[in-house]
mmCIF file with all atom_site columns, C-alpha atoms and ligand atoms in Angstrom:
data_model
loop_
_atom_site.group_PDB
_atom_site.id
_atom_site.type_symbol
_atom_site.label_atom_id
_atom_site.label_alt_id
_atom_site.label_comp_id
_atom_site.label_asym_id
_atom_site.label_entity_id
_atom_site.label_seq_id
_atom_site.pdbx_PDB_ins_code
_atom_site.Cartn_x
_atom_site.Cartn_y
_atom_site.Cartn_z
_atom_site.occupancy
_atom_site.B_iso_or_equiv
_atom_site.pdbx_formal_charge
_atom_site.auth_seq_id
_atom_site.auth_comp_id
_atom_site.auth_asym_id
_atom_site.auth_atom_id
_atom_site.pdbx_PDB_model_num
ATOM   1   C  CA  . MET H 1 1   ? -2.260  1.312   -11.945 1.00 96.00 ? 1   MET H CA  1
ATOM   2   C  CA  . LYS H 1 2   ? -3.412  0.935   -15.525 1.00 97.00 ? 2   LYS H CA  1
ATOM   3   C  CA  . ILE H 1 3   ? -3.072  -1.891  -18.028 1.00 98.00 ? 3   ILE H CA  1
ATOM   4   C  CA  . THR H 1 4   ? -3.886  -1.800  -21.727 1.00 98.00 ? 4   THR H CA  1
ATOM   5   C  CA  . LYS H 1 5   ? -4.642  -4.552  -24.206 1.00 98.00 ? 5   LYS H CA  1
ATOM   6   C  CA  . ILE H 1 6   ? -4.953  -4.072  -27.967 1.00 98.00 ? 6   ILE H CA  1
ATOM   7   C  CA  . PHE H 1 7   ? -7.449  -5.836  -30.208 1.00 98.00 ? 7   PHE H CA  1
ATOM   8   C  CA  . THR H 1 8   ? -8.363  -5.669  -33.879 1.00 98.00 ? 8   THR H CA  1
ATOM   9   C  CA  . PHE H 1 9   ? -11.591 -6.392  -35.702 1.00 98.00 ? 9   PHE H CA  1
ATOM   10  C  CA  . ASP H 1 10  ? -13.012 -5.751  -39.189 1.00 98.00 ? 10  ASP H CA  1
ATOM   11  C  CA  . SER H 1 11  ? -16.352 -4.093  -39.862 1.00 98.00 ? 11  SER H CA  1
ATOM   12  C  CA  . SER H 1 12  ? -18.089 -2.476  -42.774 1.00 98.00 ? 12  SER H CA  1
ATOM   13  C  CA  . HIS H 1 13  ? -20.106 0.686   -42.408 1.00 98.00 ? 13  HIS H CA  1
ATOM   14  C  CA  . MET H 1 14  ? -21.122 3.933   -44.067 1.00 97.00 ? 14  MET H CA  1
ATOM   15  C  CA  . LEU H 1 15  ? -21.890 7.440   -42.911 1.00 96.00 ? 15  LEU H CA  1
ATOM   16  C  CA  . ASP H 1 16  ? -25.036 8.323   -44.796 1.00 95.00 ? 16  ASP H CA  1
ATOM   17  C  CA  . GLY H 1 17  ? -25.208 12.031  -45.489 1.00 93.00 ? 17  GLY H CA  1
ATOM   18  C  CA  . HIS H 1 18  ? -21.464 12.562  -45.137 1.00 94.00 ? 18  HIS H CA  1
ATOM   19  C  CA  . ASP H 1 19  ? -20.171 15.164  -47.553 1.00 94.00 ? 19  ASP H CA  1
ATOM   20  C  CA  . GLY H 1 20  ? -17.185 13.048  -48.618 1.00 93.00 ? 20  GLY H CA  1
ATOM   21  C  CA  . LYS H 1 21  ? -16.176 9.502   -49.459 1.00 94.00 ? 21  LYS H CA  1
ATOM   22  C  CA  . CYS H 1 22  ? -17.397 8.095   -46.098 1.00 93.00 ? 22  CYS H CA  1
ATOM   23  C  CA  . GLN H 1 23  ? -20.973 8.193   -47.404 1.00 95.00 ? 23  GLN H CA  1
ATOM   24  C  CA  . ASN H 1 24  ? -20.061 5.068   -49.391 1.00 96.00 ? 24  ASN H CA  1
ATOM   25  C  CA  . LEU H 1 25  ? -20.201 1.553   -47.993 1.00 97.00 ? 25  LEU H CA  1
ATOM   26  C  CA  . HIS H 1 26  ? -16.644 0.701   -46.967 1.00 97.00 ? 26  HIS H CA  1
ATOM   27  C  CA  . GLY H 1 27  ? -14.688 -1.185  -44.316 1.00 97.00 ? 27  GLY H CA  1
ATOM   28  C  CA  . HIS H 1 28  ? -12.010 -0.726  -41.677 1.00 98.00 ? 28  HIS H CA  1
ATOM   29  C  CA  . THR H 1 29  ? -9.641  -2.933  -39.755 1.00 98.00 ? 29  THR H CA  1
ATOM   30  C  CA  . TYR H 1 30  ? -10.229 -1.216  -36.421 1.00 98.00 ? 30  TYR H CA  1
ATOM   31  C  CA  . THR H 1 31  ? -7.629  -1.259  -33.698 1.00 98.00 ? 31  THR H CA  1
ATOM   32  C  CA  . LEU H 1 32  ? -9.114  -1.057  -30.224 1.00 98.00 ? 32  LEU H CA  1
ATOM   33  C  CA  . GLU H 1 33  ? -7.071  -0.157  -27.145 1.00 98.00 ? 33  GLU H CA  1
ATOM   34  C  CA  . ILE H 1 34  ? -8.742  -1.000  -23.848 1.00 98.00 ? 34  ILE H CA  1
ATOM   35  C  CA  . THR H 1 35  ? -7.281  0.454   -20.656 1.00 98.00 ? 35  THR H CA  1
ATOM   36  C  CA  . VAL H 1 36  ? -8.340  -0.880  -17.268 1.00 97.00 ? 36  VAL H CA  1
ATOM   37  C  CA  . SER H 1 37  ? -7.557  0.894   -14.003 1.00 96.00 ? 37  SER H CA  1
ATOM   38  C  CA  . ASP H 1 38  ? -7.455  -0.708  -10.563 1.00 95.00 ? 38  ASP H CA  1
ATOM   39  C  CA  . GLY H 1 39  ? -5.250  -1.541  -7.607  1.00 96.00 ? 39  GLY H CA  1
ATOM   40  C  CA  . LEU H 1 40  ? -2.983  -4.579  -7.728  1.00 97.00 ? 40  LEU H CA  1
ATOM   41  C  CA  . ILE H 1 41  ? -4.382  -7.910  -6.597  1.00 96.00 ? 41  ILE H CA  1
ATOM   42  C  CA  . PRO H 1 42  ? -2.512  -8.523  -3.297  1.00 97.00 ? 42  PRO H CA  1
ATOM   43  C  CA  . ASN H 1 43  ? -2.258  -12.302 -3.254  1.00 95.00 ? 43  ASN H CA  1
ATOM   44  C  CA  . GLY H 1 44  ? -3.187  -15.578 -4.847  1.00 96.00 ? 44  GLY H CA  1
ATOM   45  C  CA  . ALA H 1 45  ? -2.671  -16.805 -8.392  1.00 96.00 ? 45  ALA H CA  1
ATOM   46  C  CA  . LYS H 1 46  ? -3.142  -13.309 -9.865  1.00 96.00 ? 46  LYS H CA  1
ATOM   47  C  CA  . SER H 1 47  ? -1.044  -11.492 -7.267  1.00 96.00 ? 47  SER H CA  1
ATOM   48  C  CA  . GLY H 1 48  ? 0.650   -8.334  -8.608  1.00 97.00 ? 48  GLY H CA  1
ATOM   49  C  CA  . MET H 1 49  ? -1.832  -7.928  -11.478 1.00 97.00 ? 49  MET H CA  1
ATOM   50  C  CA  . VAL H 1 50  ? -4.524  -5.311  -12.125 1.00 97.00 ? 50  VAL H CA  1
ATOM   51  C  CA  . MET H 1 51  ? -6.304  -8.175  -13.823 1.00 97.00 ? 51  MET H CA  1
ATOM   52  C  CA  . ASP H 1 52  ? -5.264  -11.190 -15.810 1.00 97.00 ? 52  ASP H CA  1
ATOM   53  C  CA  . PHE H 1 53  ? -4.855  -10.264 -19.502 1.00 98.00 ? 53  PHE H CA  1
ATOM   54  C  CA  . THR H 1 54  ? -6.536  -13.568 -20.348 1.00 98.00 ? 54  THR H CA  1
ATOM   55  C  CA  . ASP H 1 55  ? -9.630  -12.541 -18.366 1.00 97.00 ? 55  ASP H CA  1
ATOM   56  C  CA  . LEU H 1 56  ? -9.601  -9.124  -20.034 1.00 98.00 ? 56  LEU H CA  1
ATOM   57  C  CA  . LYS H 1 57  ? -9.428  -10.748 -23.446 1.00 98.00 ? 57  LYS H CA  1
ATOM   58  C  CA  . ALA H 1 58  ? -12.397 -13.008 -22.689 1.00 98.00 ? 58  ALA H CA  1
ATOM   59  C  CA  . ILE H 1 59  ? -14.599 -10.077 -21.636 1.00 98.00 ? 59  ILE H CA  1
ATOM   60  C  CA  . VAL H 1 60  ? -13.655 -7.901  -24.643 1.00 98.00 ? 60  VAL H CA  1
ATOM   61  C  CA  . LYS H 1 61  ? -14.125 -10.818 -27.020 1.00 98.00 ? 61  LYS H CA  1
ATOM   62  C  CA  . GLN H 1 62  ? -17.648 -11.475 -25.777 1.00 98.00 ? 62  GLN H CA  1
ATOM   63  C  CA  . ALA H 1 63  ? -18.795 -7.851  -25.359 1.00 98.00 ? 63  ALA H CA  1
ATOM   64  C  CA  . ILE H 1 64  ? -17.236 -6.309  -28.479 1.00 98.00 ? 64  ILE H CA  1
ATOM   65  C  CA  . ILE H 1 65  ? -15.307 -8.522  -30.888 1.00 98.00 ? 65  ILE H CA  1
ATOM   66  C  CA  . GLU H 1 66  ? -18.033 -11.138 -31.352 1.00 98.00 ? 66  GLU H CA  1
ATOM   67  C  CA  . PRO H 1 67  ? -20.841 -8.688  -32.235 1.00 98.00 ? 67  PRO H CA  1
ATOM   68  C  CA  . PHE H 1 68  ? -18.730 -6.242  -34.280 1.00 98.00 ? 68  PHE H CA  1
ATOM   69  C  CA  . ASP H 1 69  ? -16.218 -8.400  -36.168 1.00 98.00 ? 69  ASP H CA  1
ATOM   70  C  CA  . HIS H 1 70  ? -17.078 -9.029  -39.848 1.00 98.00 ? 70  HIS H CA  1
ATOM   71  C  CA  . ALA H 1 71  ? -20.447 -7.327  -39.396 1.00 98.00 ? 71  ALA H CA  1
ATOM   72  C  CA  . PHE H 1 72  ? -22.081 -4.508  -41.315 1.00 98.00 ? 72  PHE H CA  1
ATOM   73  C  CA  . ILE H 1 73  ? -22.545 -2.020  -38.481 1.00 98.00 ? 73  ILE H CA  1
ATOM   74  C  CA  . TYR H 1 74  ? -25.294 0.468   -39.149 1.00 98.00 ? 74  TYR H CA  1
ATOM   75  C  CA  . ASP H 1 75  ? -27.365 3.298   -37.782 1.00 98.00 ? 75  ASP H CA  1
ATOM   76  C  CA  . GLY H 1 76  ? -30.769 1.754   -37.053 1.00 97.00 ? 76  GLY H CA  1
ATOM   77  C  CA  . SER H 1 77  ? -32.444 5.168   -37.272 1.00 97.00 ? 77  SER H CA  1
ATOM   78  C  CA  . ASN H 1 78  ? -31.260 5.748   -40.839 1.00 97.00 ? 78  ASN H CA  1
ATOM   79  C  CA  . PRO H 1 79  ? -33.628 4.417   -43.581 1.00 97.00 ? 79  PRO H CA  1
ATOM   80  C  CA  . ARG H 1 80  ? -30.908 3.969   -46.243 1.00 96.00 ? 80  ARG H CA  1
ATOM   81  C  CA  . GLU H 1 81  ? -28.587 2.076   -43.892 1.00 97.00 ? 81  GLU H CA  1
ATOM   82  C  CA  . GLN H 1 82  ? -31.580 0.002   -42.727 1.00 98.00 ? 82  GLN H CA  1
ATOM   83  C  CA  . GLN H 1 83  ? -32.317 -1.016  -46.313 1.00 97.00 ? 83  GLN H CA  1
ATOM   84  C  CA  . ILE H 1 84  ? -28.776 -2.262  -46.864 1.00 97.00 ? 84  ILE H CA  1
ATOM   85  C  CA  . ALA H 1 85  ? -28.887 -4.168  -43.566 1.00 98.00 ? 85  ALA H CA  1
ATOM   86  C  CA  . ALA H 1 86  ? -32.201 -5.811  -44.543 1.00 98.00 ? 86  ALA H CA  1
ATOM   87  C  CA  . LEU H 1 87  ? -30.682 -6.939  -47.854 1.00 98.00 ? 87  LEU H CA  1
ATOM   88  C  CA  . LEU H 1 88  ? -27.633 -8.428  -46.111 1.00 98.00 ? 88  LEU H CA  1
ATOM   89  C  CA  . GLU H 1 89  ? -29.775 -10.122 -43.444 1.00 98.00 ? 89  GLU H CA  1
ATOM   90  C  CA  . GLY H 1 90  ? -31.860 -11.648 -46.234 1.00 98.00 ? 90  GLY H CA  1
ATOM   91  C  CA  . TRP H 1 91  ? -28.652 -13.279 -47.452 1.00 98.00 ? 91  TRP H CA  1
ATOM   92  C  CA  . ASN H 1 92  ? -27.763 -14.438 -43.898 1.00 98.00 ? 92  ASN H CA  1
ATOM   93  C  CA  . MET H 1 93  ? -24.940 -11.962 -43.585 1.00 98.00 ? 93  MET H CA  1
ATOM   94  C  CA  . LYS H 1 94  ? -23.885 -10.522 -40.249 1.00 98.00 ? 94  LYS H CA  1
ATOM   95  C  CA  . THR H 1 95  ? -25.139 -7.068  -39.246 1.00 98.00 ? 95  THR H CA  1
ATOM   96  C  CA  . LEU H 1 96  ? -25.140 -5.069  -36.036 1.00 98.00 ? 96  LEU H CA  1
ATOM   97  C  CA  . ARG H 1 97  ? -27.827 -2.452  -35.496 1.00 98.00 ? 97  ARG H CA  1
ATOM   98  C  CA  . LEU H 1 98  ? -26.669 0.514   -33.422 1.00 98.00 ? 98  LEU H CA  1
ATOM   99  C  CA  . PRO H 1 99  ? -28.699 3.523   -32.212 1.00 97.00 ? 99  PRO H CA  1
ATOM   100 C  CA  . PHE H 1 100 ? -26.349 6.115   -33.701 1.00 97.00 ? 100 PHE H CA  1
ATOM   101 C  CA  . ARG H 1 101 ? -24.314 7.117   -36.724 1.00 97.00 ? 101 ARG H CA  1
ATOM   102 C  CA  . THR H 1 102 ? -21.324 4.753   -36.747 1.00 98.00 ? 102 THR H CA  1
ATOM   103 C  CA  . THR H 1 103 ? -18.513 7.259   -36.229 1.00 97.00 ? 103 THR H CA  1
ATOM   104 C  CA  . ALA H 1 104 ? -15.456 6.184   -34.251 1.00 97.00 ? 104 ALA H CA  1
ATOM   105 C  CA  . GLU H 1 105 ? -16.532 8.682   -31.578 1.00 97.00 ? 105 GLU H CA  1
ATOM   106 C  CA  . HIS H 1 106 ? -19.967 7.103   -31.065 1.00 97.00 ? 106 HIS H CA  1
ATOM   107 C  CA  . MET H 1 107 ? -18.524 3.595   -31.274 1.00 98.00 ? 107 MET H CA  1
ATOM   108 C  CA  . SER H 1 108 ? -15.967 4.304   -28.536 1.00 97.00 ? 108 SER H CA  1
ATOM   109 C  CA  . ILE H 1 109 ? -18.732 5.558   -26.207 1.00 97.00 ? 109 ILE H CA  1
ATOM   110 C  CA  . GLU H 1 110 ? -20.818 2.446   -26.983 1.00 97.00 ? 110 GLU H CA  1
ATOM   111 C  CA  . MET H 1 111 ? -17.868 0.103   -26.363 1.00 98.00 ? 111 MET H CA  1
ATOM   112 C  CA  . TYR H 1 112 ? -17.059 1.832   -23.091 1.00 97.00 ? 112 TYR H CA  1
ATOM   113 C  CA  . GLY H 1 113 ? -20.669 1.267   -21.955 1.00 97.00 ? 113 GLY H CA  1
ATOM   114 C  CA  . ARG H 1 114 ? -20.646 -2.387  -23.002 1.00 97.00 ? 114 ARG H CA  1
ATOM   115 C  CA  . LEU H 1 115 ? -17.468 -3.060  -21.066 1.00 97.00 ? 115 LEU H CA  1
ATOM   116 C  CA  . LYS H 1 116 ? -18.716 -1.248  -17.947 1.00 96.00 ? 116 LYS H CA  1
ATOM   117 C  CA  . LYS H 1 117 ? -21.885 -3.304  -18.144 1.00 96.00 ? 117 LYS H CA  1
ATOM   118 C  CA  . ALA H 1 118 ? -19.756 -6.463  -18.364 1.00 97.00 ? 118 ALA H CA  1
ATOM   119 C  CA  . GLY H 1 119 ? -18.162 -5.471  -15.035 1.00 95.00 ? 119 GLY H CA  1
ATOM   120 C  CA  . LEU H 1 120 ? -14.817 -4.223  -16.341 1.00 96.00 ? 120 LEU H CA  1
ATOM   121 C  CA  . ASN H 1 121 ? -13.087 -1.274  -14.644 1.00 95.00 ? 121 ASN H CA  1
ATOM   122 C  CA  . VAL H 1 122 ? -12.455 0.304   -18.043 1.00 97.00 ? 122 VAL H CA  1
ATOM   123 C  CA  . CYS H 1 123 ? -11.063 3.847   -17.842 1.00 96.00 ? 123 CYS H CA  1
ATOM   124 C  CA  . ARG H 1 124 ? -10.203 4.565   -21.454 1.00 97.00 ? 124 ARG H CA  1
ATOM   125 C  CA  . ILE H 1 125 ? -11.126 3.396   -24.939 1.00 97.00 ? 125 ILE H CA  1
ATOM   126 C  CA  . LYS H 1 126 ? -9.063  4.311   -27.936 1.00 98.00 ? 126 LYS H CA  1
ATOM   127 C  CA  . LEU H 1 127 ? -10.574 3.235   -31.248 1.00 98.00 ? 127 LEU H CA  1
ATOM   128 C  CA  . TRP H 1 128 ? -8.367  3.540   -34.335 1.00 98.00 ? 128 TRP H CA  1
ATOM   129 C  CA  . GLU H 1 129 ? -10.354 3.661   -37.573 1.00 97.00 ? 129 GLU H CA  1
ATOM   130 C  CA  . THR H 1 130 ? -7.208  3.959   -39.671 1.00 96.00 ? 130 THR H CA  1
ATOM   131 C  CA  . PRO H 1 131 ? -3.521  3.896   -38.629 1.00 96.00 ? 131 PRO H CA  1
ATOM   132 C  CA  . THR H 1 132 ? -3.633  7.708   -38.294 1.00 97.00 ? 132 THR H CA  1
ATOM   133 C  CA  . SER H 1 133 ? -7.176  8.437   -37.026 1.00 97.00 ? 133 SER H CA  1
ATOM   134 C  CA  . CYS H 1 134 ? -8.621  7.513   -33.638 1.00 98.00 ? 134 CYS H CA  1
ATOM   135 C  CA  . ALA H 1 135 ? -11.281 8.524   -31.140 1.00 98.00 ? 135 ALA H CA  1
ATOM   136 C  CA  . GLU H 1 136 ? -10.597 8.394   -27.419 1.00 97.00 ? 136 GLU H CA  1
ATOM   137 C  CA  . TYR H 1 137 ? -13.198 8.171   -24.649 1.00 97.00 ? 137 TYR H CA  1
ATOM   138 C  CA  . GLU H 1 138 ? -12.580 8.270   -20.934 1.00 96.00 ? 138 GLU H CA  1
ATOM   139 C  CA  . GLY H 1 139 ? -16.123 7.985   -19.661 1.00 88.00 ? 139 GLY H CA  1
ATOM   140 C  CA  . ASP H 1 140 ? -17.068 11.567  -19.037 1.00 76.00 ? 140 ASP H CA  1
ATOM   141 C  CA  . HIS H 1 141 ? -19.202 13.380  -21.576 1.00 65.00 ? 141 HIS H CA  1
ATOM   142 C  CA  . PRO H 1 142 ? -18.360 14.887  -23.990 1.00 58.00 ? 142 PRO H CA  1
HETATM 143 ZN ZN1 . ZN  I 2 .   ? -15.358 4.578   -42.216 1.00 65.50 ? 1   ZN  I ZN1 1
#
């Protein structure tokens, strides 16, 4: 059985070196679909559930929404993105250093890993960067 919960968060980013408009600093309201797979809980207060949506929300909030929401997310290996992050940090603005170029594809792999680490039986991440563009990751490379 699978259950899915949908979240949104806002982040700014840039793709340095991109050959189009994504090289510029810009933002997205991301939509994040988290799918969890498991058997049904047989008895007790959560009987008949894969997991309580409230518990799912708490894990996703802590592992993903809190660090990413209203942050400048940047590639810590990129000198130009690092410079912008340093400027923002100097003004006490929120940033999140990541070890990769901040494409929706990389971000969905990262989020999958964070949720696994938090103990969630996540089986699919779907990260919408715009209403018509998303990346989907199901845990097996690529
Ligand atoms: Zn973008």
